[in-house]
XYZ file of C-alpha atoms in Angstrom:
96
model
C 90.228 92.048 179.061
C 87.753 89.735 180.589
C 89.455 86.114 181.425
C 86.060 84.165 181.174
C 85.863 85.001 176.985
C 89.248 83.436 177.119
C 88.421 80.416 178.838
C 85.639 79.899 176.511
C 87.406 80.660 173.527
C 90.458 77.462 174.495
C 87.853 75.596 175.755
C 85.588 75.514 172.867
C 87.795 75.132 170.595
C 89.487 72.160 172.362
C 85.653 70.840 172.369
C 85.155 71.117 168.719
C 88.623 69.466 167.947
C 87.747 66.682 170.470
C 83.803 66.415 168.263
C 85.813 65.787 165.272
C 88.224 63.346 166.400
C 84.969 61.545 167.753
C 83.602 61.908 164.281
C 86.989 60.391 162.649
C 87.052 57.398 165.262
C 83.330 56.553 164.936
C 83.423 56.479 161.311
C 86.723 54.424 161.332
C 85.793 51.805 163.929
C 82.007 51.677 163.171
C 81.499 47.787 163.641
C 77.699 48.163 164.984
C 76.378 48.822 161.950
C 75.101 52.422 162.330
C 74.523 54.151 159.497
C 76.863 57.170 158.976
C 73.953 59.942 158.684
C 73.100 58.710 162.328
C 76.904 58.987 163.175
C 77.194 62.431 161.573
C 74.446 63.378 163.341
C 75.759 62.457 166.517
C 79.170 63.880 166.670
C 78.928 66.474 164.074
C 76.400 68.335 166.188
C 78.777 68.174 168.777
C 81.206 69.942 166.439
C 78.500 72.370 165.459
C 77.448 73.579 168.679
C 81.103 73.769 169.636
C 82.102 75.614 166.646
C 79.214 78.246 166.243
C 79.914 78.698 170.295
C 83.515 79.673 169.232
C 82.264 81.818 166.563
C 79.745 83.923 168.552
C 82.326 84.368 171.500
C 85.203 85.425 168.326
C 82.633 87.422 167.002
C 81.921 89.616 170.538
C 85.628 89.772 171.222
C 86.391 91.648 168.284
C 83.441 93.579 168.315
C 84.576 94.682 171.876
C 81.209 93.879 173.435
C 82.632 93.115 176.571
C 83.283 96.903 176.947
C 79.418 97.234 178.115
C 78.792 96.489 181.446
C 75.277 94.675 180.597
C 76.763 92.394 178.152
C 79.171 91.391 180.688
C 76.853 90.838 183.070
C 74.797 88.708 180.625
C 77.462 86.946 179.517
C 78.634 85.467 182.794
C 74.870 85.107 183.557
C 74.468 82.754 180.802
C 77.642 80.827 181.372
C 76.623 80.333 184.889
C 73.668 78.784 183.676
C 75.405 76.452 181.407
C 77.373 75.445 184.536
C 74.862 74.902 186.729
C 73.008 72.709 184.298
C 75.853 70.867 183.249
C 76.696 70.313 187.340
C 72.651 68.979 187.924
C 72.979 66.532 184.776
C 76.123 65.503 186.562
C 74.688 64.668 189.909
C 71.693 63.714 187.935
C 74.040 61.025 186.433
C 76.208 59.875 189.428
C 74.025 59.607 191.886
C 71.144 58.176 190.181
């Protein structure tokens, strides 16, 4: 088996348990006033996106998608993608 499903598998899962202690922490020390539909918003999409990521990538490891060579190659395609934009938002960020 493929290591990269893996390493999405932990580390979404370790992101969608992170989203929800957010969520737990910003509605227990919420002294700015926010309302809590603009706090839900906030951190439960984080959740969301973290949880339907873990879903989809559950979803093709049992299905044994990764047996195709195109799905593979899509796969790591995609999640280069993600990389590289999360690496430009970085620089983007630092050396602004």
């Amino acid at each position: 088996m493929n290591v990269l499903p893996n390493i999405v598998r932990v580390v979404s899962a370790l992101a969608t348990l992170g989203a929800l202690l957010l969520l737990g922490v910003a509605f227990l020390f919420n002294d700015t006033g926010e309302p809590a539909w603009k706090l839900l918003a906030i951190y439960g999409g984080y959740a969301l996106i973290g949880l339907s990521v873990f879903v989809v990538n559950e979803i093709l490891i049992h299905k044994r998608a990764f047996a195709h060579r195109l799905i593979r190659r899509a796969y790591r395609i995609f999640w280069a993608c993600v990389a590289l934009a999360g690496l430009c938002a970085w620089a983007a960020v630092a050396y602004h």
